[in-house]
Coordinates of C-alpha atoms in Angstrom, one line a residue:
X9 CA -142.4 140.3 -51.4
X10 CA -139.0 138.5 -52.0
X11 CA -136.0 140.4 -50.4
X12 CA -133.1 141.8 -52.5
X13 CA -129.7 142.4 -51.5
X14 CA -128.9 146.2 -51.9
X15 CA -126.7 148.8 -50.6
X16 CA -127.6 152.2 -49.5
X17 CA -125.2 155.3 -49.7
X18 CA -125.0 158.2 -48.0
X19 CA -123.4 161.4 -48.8
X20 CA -123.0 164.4 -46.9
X21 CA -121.8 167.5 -48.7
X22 CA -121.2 171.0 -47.7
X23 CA -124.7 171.3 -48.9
X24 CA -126.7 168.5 -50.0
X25 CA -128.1 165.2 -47.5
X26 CA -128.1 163.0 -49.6
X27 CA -129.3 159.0 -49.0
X28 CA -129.7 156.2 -51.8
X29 CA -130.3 152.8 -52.4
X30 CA -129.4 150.6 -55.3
X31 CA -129.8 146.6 -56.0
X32 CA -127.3 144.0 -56.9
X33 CA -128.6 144.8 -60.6
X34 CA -127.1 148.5 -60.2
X35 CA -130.8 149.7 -60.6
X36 CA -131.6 152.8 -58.1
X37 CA -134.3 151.7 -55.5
X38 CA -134.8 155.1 -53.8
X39 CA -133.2 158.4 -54.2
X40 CA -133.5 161.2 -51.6
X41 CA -131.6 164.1 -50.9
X42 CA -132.0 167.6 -49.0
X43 CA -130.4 170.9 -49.4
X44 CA -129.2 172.9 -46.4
X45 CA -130.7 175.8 -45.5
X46 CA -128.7 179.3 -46.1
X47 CA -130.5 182.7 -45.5
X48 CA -130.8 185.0 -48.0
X49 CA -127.6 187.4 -48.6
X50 CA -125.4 184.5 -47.4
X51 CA -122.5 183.2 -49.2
X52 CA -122.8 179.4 -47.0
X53 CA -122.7 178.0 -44.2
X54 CA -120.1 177.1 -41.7
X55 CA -118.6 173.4 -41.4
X56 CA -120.5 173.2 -38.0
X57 CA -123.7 174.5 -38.9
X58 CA -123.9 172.5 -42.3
X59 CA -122.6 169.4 -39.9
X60 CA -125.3 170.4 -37.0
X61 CA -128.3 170.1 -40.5
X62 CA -127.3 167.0 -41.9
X63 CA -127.4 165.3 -38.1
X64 CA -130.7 166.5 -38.4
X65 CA -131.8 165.7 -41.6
X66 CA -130.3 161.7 -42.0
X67 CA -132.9 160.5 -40.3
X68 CA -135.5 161.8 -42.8
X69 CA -133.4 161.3 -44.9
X70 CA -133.2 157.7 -45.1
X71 CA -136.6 156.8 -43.7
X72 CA -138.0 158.5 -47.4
X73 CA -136.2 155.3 -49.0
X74 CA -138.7 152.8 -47.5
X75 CA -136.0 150.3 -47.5
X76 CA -138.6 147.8 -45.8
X77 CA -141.6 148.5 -48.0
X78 CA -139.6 148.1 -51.3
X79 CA -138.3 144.7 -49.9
X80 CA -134.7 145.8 -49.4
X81 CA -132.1 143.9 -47.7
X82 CA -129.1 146.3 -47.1
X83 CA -125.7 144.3 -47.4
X84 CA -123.8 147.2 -47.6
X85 CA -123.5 150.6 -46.6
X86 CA -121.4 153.0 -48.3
X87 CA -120.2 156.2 -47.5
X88 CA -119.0 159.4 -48.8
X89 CA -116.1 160.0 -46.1
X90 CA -113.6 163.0 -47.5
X91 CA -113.6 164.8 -50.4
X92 CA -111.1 163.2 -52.5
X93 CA -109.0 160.3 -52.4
X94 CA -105.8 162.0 -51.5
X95 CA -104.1 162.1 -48.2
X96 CA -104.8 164.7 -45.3
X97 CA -108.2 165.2 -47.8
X98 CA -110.8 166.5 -44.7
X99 CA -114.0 168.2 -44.1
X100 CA -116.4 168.0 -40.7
X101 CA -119.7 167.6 -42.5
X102 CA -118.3 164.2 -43.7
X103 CA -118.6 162.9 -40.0
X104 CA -121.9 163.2 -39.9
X105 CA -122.5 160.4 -42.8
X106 CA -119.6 158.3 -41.4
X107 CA -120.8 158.3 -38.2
X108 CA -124.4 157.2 -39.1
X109 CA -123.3 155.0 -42.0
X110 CA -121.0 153.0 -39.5
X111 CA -123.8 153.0 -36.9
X112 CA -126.1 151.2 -39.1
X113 CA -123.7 148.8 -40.7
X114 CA -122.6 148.0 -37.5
X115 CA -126.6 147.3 -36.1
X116 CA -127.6 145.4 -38.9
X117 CA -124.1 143.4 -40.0
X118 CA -123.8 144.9 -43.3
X119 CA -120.7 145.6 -44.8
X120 CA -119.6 149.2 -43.9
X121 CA -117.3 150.8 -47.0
X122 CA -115.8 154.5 -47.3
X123 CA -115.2 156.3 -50.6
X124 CA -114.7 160.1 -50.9
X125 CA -117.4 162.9 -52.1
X126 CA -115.6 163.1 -55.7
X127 CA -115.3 159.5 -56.6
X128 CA -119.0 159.2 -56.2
X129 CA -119.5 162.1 -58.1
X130 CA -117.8 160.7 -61.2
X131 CA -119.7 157.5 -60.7
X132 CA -123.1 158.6 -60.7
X133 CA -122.2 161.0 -64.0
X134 CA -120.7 157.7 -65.7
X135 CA -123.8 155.7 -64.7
X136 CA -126.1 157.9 -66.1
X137 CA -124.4 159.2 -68.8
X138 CA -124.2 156.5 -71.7
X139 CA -120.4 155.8 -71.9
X140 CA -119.6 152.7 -72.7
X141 CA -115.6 152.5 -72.6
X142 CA -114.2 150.6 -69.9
X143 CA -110.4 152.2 -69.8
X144 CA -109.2 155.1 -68.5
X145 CA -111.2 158.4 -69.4
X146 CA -111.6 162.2 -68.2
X147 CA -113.4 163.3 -65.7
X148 CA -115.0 166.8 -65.9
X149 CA -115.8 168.0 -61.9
X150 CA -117.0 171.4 -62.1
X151 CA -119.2 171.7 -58.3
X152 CA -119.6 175.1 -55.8
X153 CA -116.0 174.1 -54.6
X154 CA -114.0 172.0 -57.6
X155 CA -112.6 173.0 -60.8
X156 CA -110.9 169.8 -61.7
X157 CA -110.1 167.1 -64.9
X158 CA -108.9 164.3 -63.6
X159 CA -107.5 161.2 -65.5
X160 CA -109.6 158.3 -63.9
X161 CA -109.0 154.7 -63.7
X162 CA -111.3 152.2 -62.2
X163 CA -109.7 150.3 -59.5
X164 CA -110.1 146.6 -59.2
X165 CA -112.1 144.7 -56.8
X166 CA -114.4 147.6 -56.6
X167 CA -112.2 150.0 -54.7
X168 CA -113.4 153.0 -56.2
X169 CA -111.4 155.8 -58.5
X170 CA -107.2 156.8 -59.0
X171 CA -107.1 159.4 -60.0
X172 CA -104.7 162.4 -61.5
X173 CA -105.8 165.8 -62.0
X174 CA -105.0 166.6 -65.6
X175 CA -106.7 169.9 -65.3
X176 CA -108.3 173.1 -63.3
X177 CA -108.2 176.2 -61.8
X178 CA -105.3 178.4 -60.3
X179 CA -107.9 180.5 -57.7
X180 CA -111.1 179.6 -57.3
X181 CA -114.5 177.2 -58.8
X182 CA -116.3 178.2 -61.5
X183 CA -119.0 177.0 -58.7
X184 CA -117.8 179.9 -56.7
X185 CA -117.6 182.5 -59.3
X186 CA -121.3 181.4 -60.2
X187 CA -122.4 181.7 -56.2
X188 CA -120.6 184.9 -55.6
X189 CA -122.0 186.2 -58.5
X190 CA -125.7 185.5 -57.7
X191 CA -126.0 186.6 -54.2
X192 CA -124.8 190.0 -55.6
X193 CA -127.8 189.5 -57.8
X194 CA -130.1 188.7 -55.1
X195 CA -130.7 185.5 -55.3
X196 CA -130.7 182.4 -53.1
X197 CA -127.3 180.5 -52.4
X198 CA -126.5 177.6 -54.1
X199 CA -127.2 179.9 -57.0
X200 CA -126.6 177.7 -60.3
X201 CA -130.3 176.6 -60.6
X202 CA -131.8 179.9 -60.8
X203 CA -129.4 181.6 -62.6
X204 CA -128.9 178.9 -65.3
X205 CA -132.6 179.3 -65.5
X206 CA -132.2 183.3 -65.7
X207 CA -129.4 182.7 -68.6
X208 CA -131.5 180.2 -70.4
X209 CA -134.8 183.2 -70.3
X210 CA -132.3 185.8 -71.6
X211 CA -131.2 183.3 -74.4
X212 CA -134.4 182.7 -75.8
X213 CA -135.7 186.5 -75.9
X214 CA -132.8 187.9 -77.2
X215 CA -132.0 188.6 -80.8
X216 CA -128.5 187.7 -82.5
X217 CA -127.1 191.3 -82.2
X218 CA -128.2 191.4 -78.4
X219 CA -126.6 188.0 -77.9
X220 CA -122.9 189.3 -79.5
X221 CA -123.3 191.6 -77.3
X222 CA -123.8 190.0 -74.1
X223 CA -120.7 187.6 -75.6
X224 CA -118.4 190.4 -75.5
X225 CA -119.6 192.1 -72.0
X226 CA -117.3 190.2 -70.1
X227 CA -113.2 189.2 -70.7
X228 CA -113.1 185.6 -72.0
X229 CA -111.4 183.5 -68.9
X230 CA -107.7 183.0 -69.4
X231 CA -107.0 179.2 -69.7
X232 CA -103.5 177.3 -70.4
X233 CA -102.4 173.7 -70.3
X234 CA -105.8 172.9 -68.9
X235 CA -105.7 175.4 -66.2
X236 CA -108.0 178.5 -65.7
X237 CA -107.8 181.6 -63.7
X238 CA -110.9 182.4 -63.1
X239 CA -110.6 185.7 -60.2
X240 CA -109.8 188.5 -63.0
X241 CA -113.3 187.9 -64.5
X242 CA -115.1 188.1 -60.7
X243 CA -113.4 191.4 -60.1
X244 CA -115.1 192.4 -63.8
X245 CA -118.2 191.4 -62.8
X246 CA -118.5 192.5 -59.2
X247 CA -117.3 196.3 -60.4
X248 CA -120.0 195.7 -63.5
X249 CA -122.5 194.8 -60.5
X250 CA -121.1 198.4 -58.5
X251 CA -121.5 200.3 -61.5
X252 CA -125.5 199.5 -63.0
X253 CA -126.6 197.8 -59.5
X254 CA -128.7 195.4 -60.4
X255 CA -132.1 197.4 -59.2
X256 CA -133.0 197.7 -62.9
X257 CA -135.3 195.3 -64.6
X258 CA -133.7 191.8 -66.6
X259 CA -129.9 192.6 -65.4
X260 CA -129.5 189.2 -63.1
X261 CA -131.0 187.3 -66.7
X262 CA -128.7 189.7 -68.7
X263 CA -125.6 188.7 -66.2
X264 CA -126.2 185.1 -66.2
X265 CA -126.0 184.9 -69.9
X266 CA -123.1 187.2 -70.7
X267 CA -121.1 184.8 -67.3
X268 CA -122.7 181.4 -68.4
X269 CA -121.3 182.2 -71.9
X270 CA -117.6 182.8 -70.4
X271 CA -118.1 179.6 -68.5
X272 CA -119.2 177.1 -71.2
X273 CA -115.6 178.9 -73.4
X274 CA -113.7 178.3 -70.7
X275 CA -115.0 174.6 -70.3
X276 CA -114.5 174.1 -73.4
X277 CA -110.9 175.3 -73.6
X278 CA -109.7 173.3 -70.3
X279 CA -111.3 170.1 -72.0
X280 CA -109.5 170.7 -75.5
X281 CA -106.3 171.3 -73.6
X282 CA -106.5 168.2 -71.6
X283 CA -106.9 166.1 -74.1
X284 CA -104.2 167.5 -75.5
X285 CA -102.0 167.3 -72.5
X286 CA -103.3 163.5 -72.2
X287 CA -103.8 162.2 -75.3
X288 CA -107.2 160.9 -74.0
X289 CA -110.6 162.0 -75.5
X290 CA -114.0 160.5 -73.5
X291 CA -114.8 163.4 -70.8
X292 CA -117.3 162.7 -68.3
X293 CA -118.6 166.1 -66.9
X294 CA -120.1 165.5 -62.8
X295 CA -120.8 168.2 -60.3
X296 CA -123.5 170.6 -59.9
X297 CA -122.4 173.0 -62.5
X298 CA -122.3 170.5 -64.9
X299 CA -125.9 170.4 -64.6
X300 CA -126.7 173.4 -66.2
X301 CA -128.5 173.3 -69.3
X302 CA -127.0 176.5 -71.0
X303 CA -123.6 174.9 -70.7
X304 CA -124.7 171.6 -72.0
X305 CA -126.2 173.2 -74.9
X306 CA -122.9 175.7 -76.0
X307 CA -120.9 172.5 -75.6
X308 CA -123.8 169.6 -77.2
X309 CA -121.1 168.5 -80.7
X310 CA -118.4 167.5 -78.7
X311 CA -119.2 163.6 -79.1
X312 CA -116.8 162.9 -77.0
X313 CA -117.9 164.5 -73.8
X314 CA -120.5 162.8 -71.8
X315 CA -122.9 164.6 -69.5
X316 CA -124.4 162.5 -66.6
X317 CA -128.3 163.0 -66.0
X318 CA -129.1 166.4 -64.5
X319 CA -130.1 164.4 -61.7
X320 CA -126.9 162.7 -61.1
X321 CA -124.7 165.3 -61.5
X322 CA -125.3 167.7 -58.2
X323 CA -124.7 165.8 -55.3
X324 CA -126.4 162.8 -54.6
X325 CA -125.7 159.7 -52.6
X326 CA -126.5 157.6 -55.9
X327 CA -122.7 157.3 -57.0
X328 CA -121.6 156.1 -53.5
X329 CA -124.2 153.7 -53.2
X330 CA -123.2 152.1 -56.9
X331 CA -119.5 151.8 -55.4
X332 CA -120.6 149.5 -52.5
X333 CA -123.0 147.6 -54.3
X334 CA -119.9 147.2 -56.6
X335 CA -117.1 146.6 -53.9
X336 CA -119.7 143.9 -52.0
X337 CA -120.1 141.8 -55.0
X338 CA -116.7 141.6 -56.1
X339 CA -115.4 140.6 -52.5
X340 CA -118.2 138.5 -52.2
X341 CA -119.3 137.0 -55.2
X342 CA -116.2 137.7 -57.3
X343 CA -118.4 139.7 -59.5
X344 CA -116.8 142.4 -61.3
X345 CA -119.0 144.9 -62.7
X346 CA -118.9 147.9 -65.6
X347 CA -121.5 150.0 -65.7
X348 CA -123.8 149.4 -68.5

């Protein structure tokens, strides 16, 4: 099998290992990813604990590629190294891709390049999501610890993402308020899976009236010049949770609906308000919560907002590997890619 050059990314969130490899043709070779382990009733892990799992799981990690069997050459490595791309931007569970990334670039000779958690993020939403523009756009990051719409322009040579954040939250993630949420409702943390899931199975059973109903159970999130506050609805909803409990039968599907409803309004207020604030229209929604299907389905006629695959837009190492492959070629070949 003839060898072909490719770069392989790693990314090590607060709760995803995540390893990837893509060619010089910016096609995905291999995909793998692990989350962390949290037991039941938790709320997360702590930065040394979540770094202690990913030591542990790189290894497996990577060897799932089959980097040799699929005829891979790796010229580059590329790693997710800080959150954003801002100074004093740190978190410990970083080290442990850094440190292995910069170990294996420096045993085989590829080219070792860092990027942060976010830029790859918006890469591997605007890879998979069908946008075609090549100036600057929006980027949507709604994940377990952003809130963020950032105006994005691609730097040259490959260098990754500037970026500007445009938009927000005042307190905390709509990733939070989900998380918090759901271990109150019993179920596992990171939450957003199941309990889009749960909103999606109240959605389809219940009848119009029943819907306006869950609508209204909860205070629509207050939102201005882009920004959100987003803690006066988690005290609502936490006292809600005190007063019923949530022992009786369909109340975590019941919950998940009436929040996800509140979350796809307030989405869709902090884009409208962007653009406004901006003057730019495309939106490129990444991060985990952008995943969720009830949110992509309240906000489906906005033309102008891209959703990345499901796939691509929790965290994967996908995005980070698409920036090296990028950054190599244009400092070696001169080759300047858009993504297609």
């Amino acid at each position: 099998m003839k060898s072909r050059i490719c770069c392989l990314g790693i990314d090590t969130s607060n709760y995803t290992t995540s390893a990837a490899v893509v060619d010089e043709n910016l096609n995905i070779i291999g995909n793998s990813r692990e989350i962390l382990r949290v037991k039941q009733g938790e709320r997360g892990l702590r930065q040394s604990q979540a770094l202690f799992e990913h030591i542990g799981n790189l290894p497996r990690i990577i060897e799932q590629l089959e980097i040799q069997k699929k005829g891979c050459r790796i010229c580059a490595v590329a790693v997710s190294e800080r959150p954003r791309r801002v100074e004093g931007s740190y978190m410990p569970v970083f080290k442990a891709g850094e440190t292995v990334g910069k170990s294996l670039a420096g045993v085989t000779g590829a080219a070792y390049y860092g990027f942060s958690h976010q830029e790859g993020h918006i890469e591997a939403a605007r890879y998979s999501s069908g946008y075609k523009g090549d100036g600057e756009f929006l980027s949507l990051h709604l994940s377990g610890g952003t809130t963020e719409v950032l105006i994005c322009r691609e730097l040259p040579g490959g260098e990754g993402y500037r970026t500007e954040i445009a938009g927000g939250t005042k307190d905390i993630s709509l990733g939070q308020l989900i998380d918090r949420t759901g271990v109150r409702l019993g179920f596992r943390f990171p939450c957003g899976k199941l309990m889009d899931e749960a909103a999606l199975r109240k959605k389809a059973s219940a009848d119009r009236a029943e819907m306006k109903a869950l609508e209204s159970m909860f205070c629509r999130i207050k939102t201005e010049n882009g920004m959100c506050c987003i803690s006066g609805i988690e005290t609502r909803i936490q006292r809600y949770i005190d007063d019923i409990g949530n022992e009786q039968e369909g109340t975590d599907e019941m919950i998940s609906a009436a929040l996800f409803f509140r979350i796809g309004q307030a989405v869709s207020d902090i884009i409208s308000q962007s653009r406004k604030g901006t003057g730019i229209l495309p939106v490129i929604a990444a991060g985990g919560v952008a995943s969720s299907r009830f949110i992509r389905e309240m906000l489906s006629e906005d033309e102008k907002l891209y959703f990345g695959s499901p796939e691509l837009s929790s965290d994967n190492a996908v995005g980070t590997a698409i920036l090296g492959m990028k950054r190599y070629l244009a400092n070696e070949t001169g080759t300047s890619f858009t993504v297609k």
